[in-house]
PDB file of C-alpha atoms in Angstrom:
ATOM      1  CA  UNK A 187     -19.483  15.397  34.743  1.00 40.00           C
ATOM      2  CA  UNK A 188     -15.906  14.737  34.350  1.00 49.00           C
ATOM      3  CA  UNK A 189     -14.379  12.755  31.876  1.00 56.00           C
ATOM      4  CA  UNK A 190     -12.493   9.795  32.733  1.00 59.00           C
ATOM      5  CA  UNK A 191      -9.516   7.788  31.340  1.00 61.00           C
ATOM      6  CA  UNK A 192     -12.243   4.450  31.351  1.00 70.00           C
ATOM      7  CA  UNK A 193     -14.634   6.725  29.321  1.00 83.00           C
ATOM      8  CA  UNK A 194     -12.186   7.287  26.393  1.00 93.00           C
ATOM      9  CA  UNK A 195     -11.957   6.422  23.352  1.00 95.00           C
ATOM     10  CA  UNK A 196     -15.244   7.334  22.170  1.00 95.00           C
ATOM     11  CA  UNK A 197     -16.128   4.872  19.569  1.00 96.00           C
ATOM     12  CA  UNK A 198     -18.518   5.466  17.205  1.00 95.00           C
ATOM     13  CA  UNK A 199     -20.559   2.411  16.018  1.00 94.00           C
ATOM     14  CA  UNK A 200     -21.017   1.291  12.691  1.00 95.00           C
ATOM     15  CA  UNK A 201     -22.577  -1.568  10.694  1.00 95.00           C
ATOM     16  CA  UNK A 202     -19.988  -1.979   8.302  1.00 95.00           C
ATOM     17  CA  UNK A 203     -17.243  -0.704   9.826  1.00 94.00           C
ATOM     18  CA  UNK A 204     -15.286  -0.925  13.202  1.00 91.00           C
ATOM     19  CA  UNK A 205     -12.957   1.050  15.400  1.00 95.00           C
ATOM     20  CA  UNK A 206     -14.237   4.477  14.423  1.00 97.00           C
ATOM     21  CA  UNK A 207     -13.396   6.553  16.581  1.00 97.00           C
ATOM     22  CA  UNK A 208     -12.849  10.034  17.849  1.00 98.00           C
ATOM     23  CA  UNK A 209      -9.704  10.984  19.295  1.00 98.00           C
ATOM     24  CA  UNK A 210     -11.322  14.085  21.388  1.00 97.00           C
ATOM     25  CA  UNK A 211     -11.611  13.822  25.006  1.00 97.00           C
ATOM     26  CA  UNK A 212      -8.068  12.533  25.109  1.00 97.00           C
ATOM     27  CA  UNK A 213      -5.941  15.065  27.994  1.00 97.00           C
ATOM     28  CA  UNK A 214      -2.265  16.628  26.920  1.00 96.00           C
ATOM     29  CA  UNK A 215      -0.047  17.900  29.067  1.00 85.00           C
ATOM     30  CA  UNK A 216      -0.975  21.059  29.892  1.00 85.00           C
ATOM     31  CA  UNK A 217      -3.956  20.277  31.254  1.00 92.00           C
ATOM     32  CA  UNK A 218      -6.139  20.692  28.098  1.00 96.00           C
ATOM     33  CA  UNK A 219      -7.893  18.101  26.247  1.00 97.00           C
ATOM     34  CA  UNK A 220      -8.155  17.352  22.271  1.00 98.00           C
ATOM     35  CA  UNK A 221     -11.882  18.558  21.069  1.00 97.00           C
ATOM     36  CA  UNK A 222     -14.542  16.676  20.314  1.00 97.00           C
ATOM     37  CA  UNK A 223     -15.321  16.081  16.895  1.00 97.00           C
ATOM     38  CA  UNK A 224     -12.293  17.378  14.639  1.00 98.00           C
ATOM     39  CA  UNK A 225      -9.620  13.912  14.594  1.00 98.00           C
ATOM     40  CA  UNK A 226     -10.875  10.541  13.716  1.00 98.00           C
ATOM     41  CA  UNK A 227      -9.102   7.063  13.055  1.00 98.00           C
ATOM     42  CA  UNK A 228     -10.564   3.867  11.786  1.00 97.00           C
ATOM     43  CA  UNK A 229     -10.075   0.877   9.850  1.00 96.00           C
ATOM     44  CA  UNK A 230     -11.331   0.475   6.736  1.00 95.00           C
ATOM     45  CA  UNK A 231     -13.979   2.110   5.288  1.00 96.00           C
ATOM     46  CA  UNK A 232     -14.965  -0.266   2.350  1.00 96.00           C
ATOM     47  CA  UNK A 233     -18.146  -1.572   3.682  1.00 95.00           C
ATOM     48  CA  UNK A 234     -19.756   1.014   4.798  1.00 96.00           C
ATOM     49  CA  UNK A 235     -23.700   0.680   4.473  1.00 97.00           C
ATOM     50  CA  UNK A 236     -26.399   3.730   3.717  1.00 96.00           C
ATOM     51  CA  UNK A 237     -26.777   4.250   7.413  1.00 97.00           C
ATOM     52  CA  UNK A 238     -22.722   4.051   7.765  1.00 96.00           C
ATOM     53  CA  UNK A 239     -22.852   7.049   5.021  1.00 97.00           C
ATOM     54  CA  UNK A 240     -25.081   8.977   6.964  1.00 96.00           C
ATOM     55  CA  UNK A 241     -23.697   8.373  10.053  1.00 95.00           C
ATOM     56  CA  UNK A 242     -20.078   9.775   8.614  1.00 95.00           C
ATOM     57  CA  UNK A 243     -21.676  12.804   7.357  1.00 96.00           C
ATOM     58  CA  UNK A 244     -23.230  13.234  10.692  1.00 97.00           C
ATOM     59  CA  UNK A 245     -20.006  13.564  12.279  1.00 97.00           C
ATOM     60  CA  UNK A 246     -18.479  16.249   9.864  1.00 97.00           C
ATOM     61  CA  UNK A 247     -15.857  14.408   7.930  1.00 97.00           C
ATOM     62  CA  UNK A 248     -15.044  16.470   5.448  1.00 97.00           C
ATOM     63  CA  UNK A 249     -11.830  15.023   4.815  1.00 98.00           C
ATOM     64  CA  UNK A 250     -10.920  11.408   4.449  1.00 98.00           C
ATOM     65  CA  UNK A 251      -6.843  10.494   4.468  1.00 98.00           C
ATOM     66  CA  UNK A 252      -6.664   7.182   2.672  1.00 98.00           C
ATOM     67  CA  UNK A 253      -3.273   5.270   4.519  1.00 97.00           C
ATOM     68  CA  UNK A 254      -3.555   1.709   2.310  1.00 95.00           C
ATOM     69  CA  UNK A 255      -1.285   0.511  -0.043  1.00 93.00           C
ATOM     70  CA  UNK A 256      -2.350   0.822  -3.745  1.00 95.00           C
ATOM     71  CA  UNK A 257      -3.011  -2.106  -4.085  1.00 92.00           C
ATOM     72  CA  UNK A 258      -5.023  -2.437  -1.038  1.00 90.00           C
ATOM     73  CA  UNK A 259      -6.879   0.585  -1.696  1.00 94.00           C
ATOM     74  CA  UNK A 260      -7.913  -0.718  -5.286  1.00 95.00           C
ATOM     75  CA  UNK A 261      -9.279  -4.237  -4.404  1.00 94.00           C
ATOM     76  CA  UNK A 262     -11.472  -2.479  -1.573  1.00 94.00           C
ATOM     77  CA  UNK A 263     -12.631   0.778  -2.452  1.00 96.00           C
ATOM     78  CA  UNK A 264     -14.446   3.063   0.039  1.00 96.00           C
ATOM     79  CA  UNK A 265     -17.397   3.773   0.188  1.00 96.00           C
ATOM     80  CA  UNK A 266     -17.671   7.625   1.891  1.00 96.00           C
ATOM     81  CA  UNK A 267     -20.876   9.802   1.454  1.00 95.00           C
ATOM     82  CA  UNK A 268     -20.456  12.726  -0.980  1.00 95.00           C
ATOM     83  CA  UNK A 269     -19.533  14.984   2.126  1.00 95.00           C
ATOM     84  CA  UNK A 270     -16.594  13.401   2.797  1.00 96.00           C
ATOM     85  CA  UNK A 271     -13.309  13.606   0.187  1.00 97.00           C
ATOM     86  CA  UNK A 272     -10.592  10.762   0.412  1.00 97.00           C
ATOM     87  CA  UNK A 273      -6.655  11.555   0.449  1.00 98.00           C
ATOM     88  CA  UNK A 274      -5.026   9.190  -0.547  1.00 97.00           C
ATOM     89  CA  UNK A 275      -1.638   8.397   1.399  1.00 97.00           C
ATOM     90  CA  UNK A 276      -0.105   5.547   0.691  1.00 96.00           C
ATOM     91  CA  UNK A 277       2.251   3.404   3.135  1.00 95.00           C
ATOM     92  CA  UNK A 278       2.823   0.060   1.297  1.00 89.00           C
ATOM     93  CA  UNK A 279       3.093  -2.483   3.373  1.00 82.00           C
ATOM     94  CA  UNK A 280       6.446  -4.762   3.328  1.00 71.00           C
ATOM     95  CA  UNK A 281       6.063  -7.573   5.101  1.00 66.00           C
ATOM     96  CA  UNK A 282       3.304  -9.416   3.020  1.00 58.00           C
ATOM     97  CA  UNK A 283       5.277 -12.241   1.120  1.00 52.00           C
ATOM     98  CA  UNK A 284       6.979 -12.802   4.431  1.00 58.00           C
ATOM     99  CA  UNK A 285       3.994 -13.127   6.022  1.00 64.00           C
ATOM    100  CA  UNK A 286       2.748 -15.656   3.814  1.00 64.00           C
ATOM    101  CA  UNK A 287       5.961 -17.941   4.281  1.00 63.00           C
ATOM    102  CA  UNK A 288       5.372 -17.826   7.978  1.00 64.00           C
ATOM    103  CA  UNK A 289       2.179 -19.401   7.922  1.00 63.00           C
ATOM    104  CA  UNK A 290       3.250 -21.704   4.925  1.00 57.00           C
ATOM    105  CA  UNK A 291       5.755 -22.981   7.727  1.00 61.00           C
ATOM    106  CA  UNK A 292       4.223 -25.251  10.786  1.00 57.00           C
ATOM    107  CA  UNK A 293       7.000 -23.931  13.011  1.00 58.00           C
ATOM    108  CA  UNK A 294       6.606 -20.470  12.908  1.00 67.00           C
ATOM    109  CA  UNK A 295       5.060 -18.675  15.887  1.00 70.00           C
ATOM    110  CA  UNK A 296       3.671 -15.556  17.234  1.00 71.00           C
ATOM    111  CA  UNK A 297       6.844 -14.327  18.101  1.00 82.00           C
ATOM    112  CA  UNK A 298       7.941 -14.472  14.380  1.00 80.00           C
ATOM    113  CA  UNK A 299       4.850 -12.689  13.500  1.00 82.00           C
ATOM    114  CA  UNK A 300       5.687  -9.840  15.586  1.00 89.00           C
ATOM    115  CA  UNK A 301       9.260  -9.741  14.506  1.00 86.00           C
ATOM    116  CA  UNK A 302       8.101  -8.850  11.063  1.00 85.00           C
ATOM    117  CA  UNK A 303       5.952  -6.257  12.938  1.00 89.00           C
ATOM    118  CA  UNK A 304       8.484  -4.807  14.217  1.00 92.00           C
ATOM    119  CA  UNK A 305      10.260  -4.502  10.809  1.00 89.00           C
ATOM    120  CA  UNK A 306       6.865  -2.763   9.133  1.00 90.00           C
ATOM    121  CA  UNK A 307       6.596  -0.548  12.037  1.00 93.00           C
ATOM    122  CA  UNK A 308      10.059   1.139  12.501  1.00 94.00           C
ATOM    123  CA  UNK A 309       9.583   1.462   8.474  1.00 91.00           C
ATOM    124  CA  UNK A 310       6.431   3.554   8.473  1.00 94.00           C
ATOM    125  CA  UNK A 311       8.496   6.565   9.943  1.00 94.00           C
ATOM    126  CA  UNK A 312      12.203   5.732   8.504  1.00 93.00           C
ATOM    127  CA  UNK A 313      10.424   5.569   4.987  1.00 93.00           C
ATOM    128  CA  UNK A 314       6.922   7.110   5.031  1.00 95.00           C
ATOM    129  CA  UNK A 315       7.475   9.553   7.533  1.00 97.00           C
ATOM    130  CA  UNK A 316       6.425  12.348   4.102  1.00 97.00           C
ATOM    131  CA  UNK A 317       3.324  10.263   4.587  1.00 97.00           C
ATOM    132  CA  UNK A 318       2.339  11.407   8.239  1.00 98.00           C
ATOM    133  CA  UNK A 319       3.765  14.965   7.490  1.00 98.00           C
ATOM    134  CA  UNK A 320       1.378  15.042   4.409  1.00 98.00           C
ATOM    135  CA  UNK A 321      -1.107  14.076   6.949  1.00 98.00           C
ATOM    136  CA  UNK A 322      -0.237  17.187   9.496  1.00 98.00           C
ATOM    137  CA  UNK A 323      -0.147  19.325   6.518  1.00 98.00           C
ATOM    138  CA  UNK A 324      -4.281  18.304   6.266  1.00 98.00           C
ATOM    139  CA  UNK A 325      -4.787  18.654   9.496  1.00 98.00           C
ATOM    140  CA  UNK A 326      -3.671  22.459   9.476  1.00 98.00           C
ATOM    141  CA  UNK A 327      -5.731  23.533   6.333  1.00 97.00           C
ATOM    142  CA  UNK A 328      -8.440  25.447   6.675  1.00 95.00           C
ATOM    143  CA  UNK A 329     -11.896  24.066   6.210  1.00 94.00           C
ATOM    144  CA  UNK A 330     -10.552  20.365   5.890  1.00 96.00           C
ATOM    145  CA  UNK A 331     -12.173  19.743   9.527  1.00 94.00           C
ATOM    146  CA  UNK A 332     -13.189  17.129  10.414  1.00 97.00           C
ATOM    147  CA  UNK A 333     -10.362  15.094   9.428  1.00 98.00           C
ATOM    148  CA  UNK A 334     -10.501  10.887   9.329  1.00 98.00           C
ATOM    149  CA  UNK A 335      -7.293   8.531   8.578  1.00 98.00           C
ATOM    150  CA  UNK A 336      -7.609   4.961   8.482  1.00 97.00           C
ATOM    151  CA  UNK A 337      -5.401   2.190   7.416  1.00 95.00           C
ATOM    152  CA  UNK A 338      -7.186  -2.022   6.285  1.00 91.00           C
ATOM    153  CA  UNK A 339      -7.437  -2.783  10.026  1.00 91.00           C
ATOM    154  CA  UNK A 340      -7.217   0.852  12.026  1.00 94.00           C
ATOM    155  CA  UNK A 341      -4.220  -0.806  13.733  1.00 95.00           C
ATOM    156  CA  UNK A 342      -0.568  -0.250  12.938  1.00 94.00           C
ATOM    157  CA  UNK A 343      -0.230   2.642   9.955  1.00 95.00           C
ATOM    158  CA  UNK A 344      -3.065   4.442  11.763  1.00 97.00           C
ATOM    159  CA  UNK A 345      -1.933   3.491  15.407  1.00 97.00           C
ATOM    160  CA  UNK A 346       1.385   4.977  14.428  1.00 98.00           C
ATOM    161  CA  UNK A 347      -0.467   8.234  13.257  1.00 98.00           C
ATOM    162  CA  UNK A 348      -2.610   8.562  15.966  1.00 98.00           C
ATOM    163  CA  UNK A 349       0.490   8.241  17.978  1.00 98.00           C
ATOM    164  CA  UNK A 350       1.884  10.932  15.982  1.00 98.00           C
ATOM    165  CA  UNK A 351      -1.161  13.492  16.227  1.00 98.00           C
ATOM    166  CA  UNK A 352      -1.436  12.544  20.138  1.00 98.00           C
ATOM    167  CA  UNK A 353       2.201  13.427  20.456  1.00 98.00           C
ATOM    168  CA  UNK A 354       2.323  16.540  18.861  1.00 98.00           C
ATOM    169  CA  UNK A 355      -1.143  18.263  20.585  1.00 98.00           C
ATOM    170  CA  UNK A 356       1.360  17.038  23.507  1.00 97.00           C
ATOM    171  CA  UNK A 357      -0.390  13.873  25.679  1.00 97.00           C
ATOM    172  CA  UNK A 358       1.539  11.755  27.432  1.00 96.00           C
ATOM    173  CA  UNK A 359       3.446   8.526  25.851  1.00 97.00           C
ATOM    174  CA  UNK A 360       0.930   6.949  28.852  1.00 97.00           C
ATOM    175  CA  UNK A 361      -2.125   8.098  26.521  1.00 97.00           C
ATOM    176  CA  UNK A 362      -0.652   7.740  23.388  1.00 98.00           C
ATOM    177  CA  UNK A 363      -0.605   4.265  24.404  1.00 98.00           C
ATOM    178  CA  UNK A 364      -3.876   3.717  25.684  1.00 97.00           C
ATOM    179  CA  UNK A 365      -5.523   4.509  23.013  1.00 97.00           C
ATOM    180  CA  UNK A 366      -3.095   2.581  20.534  1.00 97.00           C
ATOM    181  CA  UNK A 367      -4.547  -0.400  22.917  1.00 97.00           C
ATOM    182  CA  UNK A 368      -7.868   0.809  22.749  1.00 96.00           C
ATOM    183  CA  UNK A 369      -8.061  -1.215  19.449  1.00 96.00           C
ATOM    184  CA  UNK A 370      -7.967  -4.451  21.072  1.00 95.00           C
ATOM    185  CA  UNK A 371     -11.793  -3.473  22.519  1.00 94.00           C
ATOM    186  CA  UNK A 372     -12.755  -1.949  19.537  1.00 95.00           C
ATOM    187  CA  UNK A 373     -11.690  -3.025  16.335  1.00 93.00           C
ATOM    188  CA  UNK A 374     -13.891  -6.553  15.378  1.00 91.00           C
ATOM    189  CA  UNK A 375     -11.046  -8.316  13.770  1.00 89.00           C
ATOM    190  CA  UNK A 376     -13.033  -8.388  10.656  1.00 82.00           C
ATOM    191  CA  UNK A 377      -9.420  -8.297   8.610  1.00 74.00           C
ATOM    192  CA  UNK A 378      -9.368 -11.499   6.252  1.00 69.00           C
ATOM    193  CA  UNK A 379      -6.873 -14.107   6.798  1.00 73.00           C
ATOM    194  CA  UNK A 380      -5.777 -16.786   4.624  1.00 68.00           C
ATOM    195  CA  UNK A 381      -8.093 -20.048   5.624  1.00 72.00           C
ATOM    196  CA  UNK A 382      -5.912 -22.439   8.076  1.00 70.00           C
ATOM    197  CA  UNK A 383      -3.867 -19.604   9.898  1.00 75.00           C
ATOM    198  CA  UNK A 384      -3.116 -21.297  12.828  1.00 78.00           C
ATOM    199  CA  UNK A 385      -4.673 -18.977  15.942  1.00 81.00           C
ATOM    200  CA  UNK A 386      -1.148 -17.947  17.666  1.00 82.00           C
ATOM    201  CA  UNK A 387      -0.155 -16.308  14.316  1.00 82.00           C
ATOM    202  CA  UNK A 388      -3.505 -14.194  13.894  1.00 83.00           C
ATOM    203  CA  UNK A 389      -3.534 -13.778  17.372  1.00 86.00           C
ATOM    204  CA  UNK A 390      -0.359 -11.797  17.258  1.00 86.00           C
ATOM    205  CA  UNK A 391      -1.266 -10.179  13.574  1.00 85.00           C
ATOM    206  CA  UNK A 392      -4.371  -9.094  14.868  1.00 90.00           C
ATOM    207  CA  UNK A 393      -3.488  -7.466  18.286  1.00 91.00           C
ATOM    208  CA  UNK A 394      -1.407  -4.297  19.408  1.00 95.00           C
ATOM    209  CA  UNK A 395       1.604  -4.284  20.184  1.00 95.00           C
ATOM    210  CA  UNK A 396       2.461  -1.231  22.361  1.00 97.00           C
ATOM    211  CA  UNK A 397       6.792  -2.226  22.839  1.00 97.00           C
ATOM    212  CA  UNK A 398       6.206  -2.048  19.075  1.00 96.00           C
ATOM    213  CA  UNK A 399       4.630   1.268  19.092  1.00 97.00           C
ATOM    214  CA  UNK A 400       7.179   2.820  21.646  1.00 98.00           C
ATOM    215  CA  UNK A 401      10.292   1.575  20.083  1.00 97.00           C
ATOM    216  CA  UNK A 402       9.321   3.064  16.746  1.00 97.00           C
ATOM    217  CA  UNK A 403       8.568   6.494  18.224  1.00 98.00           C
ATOM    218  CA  UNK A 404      11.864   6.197  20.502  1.00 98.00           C
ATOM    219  CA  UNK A 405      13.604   5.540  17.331  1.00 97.00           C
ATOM    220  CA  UNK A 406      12.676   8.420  14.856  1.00 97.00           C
ATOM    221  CA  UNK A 407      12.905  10.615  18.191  1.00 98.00           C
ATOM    222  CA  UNK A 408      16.055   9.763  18.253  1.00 98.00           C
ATOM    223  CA  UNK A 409      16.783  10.027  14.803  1.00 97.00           C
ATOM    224  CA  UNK A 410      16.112  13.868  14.301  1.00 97.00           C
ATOM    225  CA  UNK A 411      17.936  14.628  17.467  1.00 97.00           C
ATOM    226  CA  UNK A 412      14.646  14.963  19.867  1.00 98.00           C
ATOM    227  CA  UNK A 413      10.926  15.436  20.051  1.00 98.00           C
ATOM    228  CA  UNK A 414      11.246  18.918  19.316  1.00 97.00           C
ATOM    229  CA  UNK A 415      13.203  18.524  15.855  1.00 98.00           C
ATOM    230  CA  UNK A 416      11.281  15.182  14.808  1.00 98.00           C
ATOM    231  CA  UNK A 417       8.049  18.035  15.048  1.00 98.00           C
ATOM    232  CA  UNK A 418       9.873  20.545  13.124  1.00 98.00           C
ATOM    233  CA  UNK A 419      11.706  18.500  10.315  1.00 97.00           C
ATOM    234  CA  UNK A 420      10.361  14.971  10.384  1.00 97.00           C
ATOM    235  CA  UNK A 421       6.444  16.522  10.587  1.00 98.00           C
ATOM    236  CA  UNK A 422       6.836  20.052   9.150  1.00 98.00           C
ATOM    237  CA  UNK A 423       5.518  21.676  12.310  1.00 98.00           C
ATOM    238  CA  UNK A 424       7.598  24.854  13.130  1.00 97.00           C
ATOM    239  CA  UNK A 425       6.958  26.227  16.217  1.00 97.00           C
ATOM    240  CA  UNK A 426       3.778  28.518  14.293  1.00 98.00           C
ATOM    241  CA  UNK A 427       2.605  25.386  12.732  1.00 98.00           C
ATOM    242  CA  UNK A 428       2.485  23.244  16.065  1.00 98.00           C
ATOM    243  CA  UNK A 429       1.013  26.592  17.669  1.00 97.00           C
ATOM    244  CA  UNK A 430      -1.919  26.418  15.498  1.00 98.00           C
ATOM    245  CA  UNK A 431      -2.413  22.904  15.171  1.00 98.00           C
ATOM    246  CA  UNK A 432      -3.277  23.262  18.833  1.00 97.00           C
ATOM    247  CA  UNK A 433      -5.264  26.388  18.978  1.00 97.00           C
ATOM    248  CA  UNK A 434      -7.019  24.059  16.512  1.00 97.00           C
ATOM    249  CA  UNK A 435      -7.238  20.996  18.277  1.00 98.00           C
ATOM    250  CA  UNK A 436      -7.367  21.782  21.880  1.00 97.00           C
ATOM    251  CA  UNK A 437      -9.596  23.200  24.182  1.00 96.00           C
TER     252      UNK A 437
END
């Protein structure tokens, strides 16, 4: 049976958890497809139950890359089964206090919300970009499959990573962005919010923003001079690295 575009992601269903998922299935440009089973994304992982534990092993995670602040990280621990070990790579995020005087003010509005967005987003790759190259540098070592990265919500850090990973195995900017928007089916919006937060500023917190997405990409592409060089010296894949990172990931 042939795998459709309606049929991916595959989500993986969890108690304690939401928007697990696997980013196999997805097709690249030359007319293969990422494999089943090796690249994962999710939000957090803090509340996983017993049968969450198990279900993680299950899948193979070996390796679990850890994208919350400090902070964030330390006031919600996760909970992984023994199997798995968590990297931790930090991307702080930088538009909390401003987020908090938005919803202190009555007038604010979605749009403000995702003007600060778009701030956090075109900083995870001007300023964390060693991040997401740390990240690649997992991906390629040997017996680290499979390999999970998550941010609090699955969302933005991860959405840009994913974005990242899709990019370089060499999909489309069409399915880079489909699954960035899978989230909005997937992820349960179970991301606390300060009581009161009037519903067109979570709305827009809690949903993707593809124009977001695309303009940060467009930017660091054109930042190191093309796709080709953002690989090579934003992401540390040389033209042997990206070779094996998709005899790796590709079939």
């Amino acid at each position: 049976m042939t795998e459709t575009a309606q049929d991916l992601p595959h989500a993986v269903p969890l108690e304690g958890a939401s928007n697990l998922r696997d980013l196999g299935g997805w097709p690249v440009a030359d007319g293969r497809r990422v494999r089943r089973g090796l690249i994962f994304r999710s939000a957090t992982l803090a509340n996983l139950t017993e049968a969450d534990q198990a279900r993680v092993s299950g899948l193979g995670i070996r390796t679990v890359c850890d994208l919350r602040g400090v902070n964030e990280a330390a006031l919600r621990p996760s909970r992984l089964p023994p199997s798995a070990e968590r990297v931790h790579l930090p991307i702080e995020p930088s538009v909390g206090a401003s987020l908090r005087d938005l919803m202190l003010r009555e007038e604010s509005t979605g749009e403000d919300v995702v003007s600060l967005l778009r701030r956090a987003y075109i900083d995870y790759l001007a300023r964390f970009i060693d991040v997401y190259r740390a990240l690649f540098g997992l991906l390629l070592e040997p017996g680290r499959q499979a390999v999970l990265f998550h941010c609090s919500a699955g969302k933005d850090r991860t959405g840009v990573g994913a974005a990242l990973v899709l990019t370089a195995l060499g999909a489309t900017r069409e399915t880079v962005v489909a699954d960035y928007e899978a989230t909005d089916r997937i992820w349960r919006r179970d991301h606390s919010l300060p009581e009161g937060t009037p519903a067109g500023l979570a709305n827009a917190l809690l949903s993707t923003h593809a124009e977001l997405l695309e303009e940060t990409l467009d930017r660091a592409i054109a930042a190191h001079g093309g796709l080709p060089l953002l690989l090579e010296q934003g992401l540390g894949l040389d033209a042997a690295r990206l070779r094996a990172l998709r005899e790796t990931y590709l079939e």
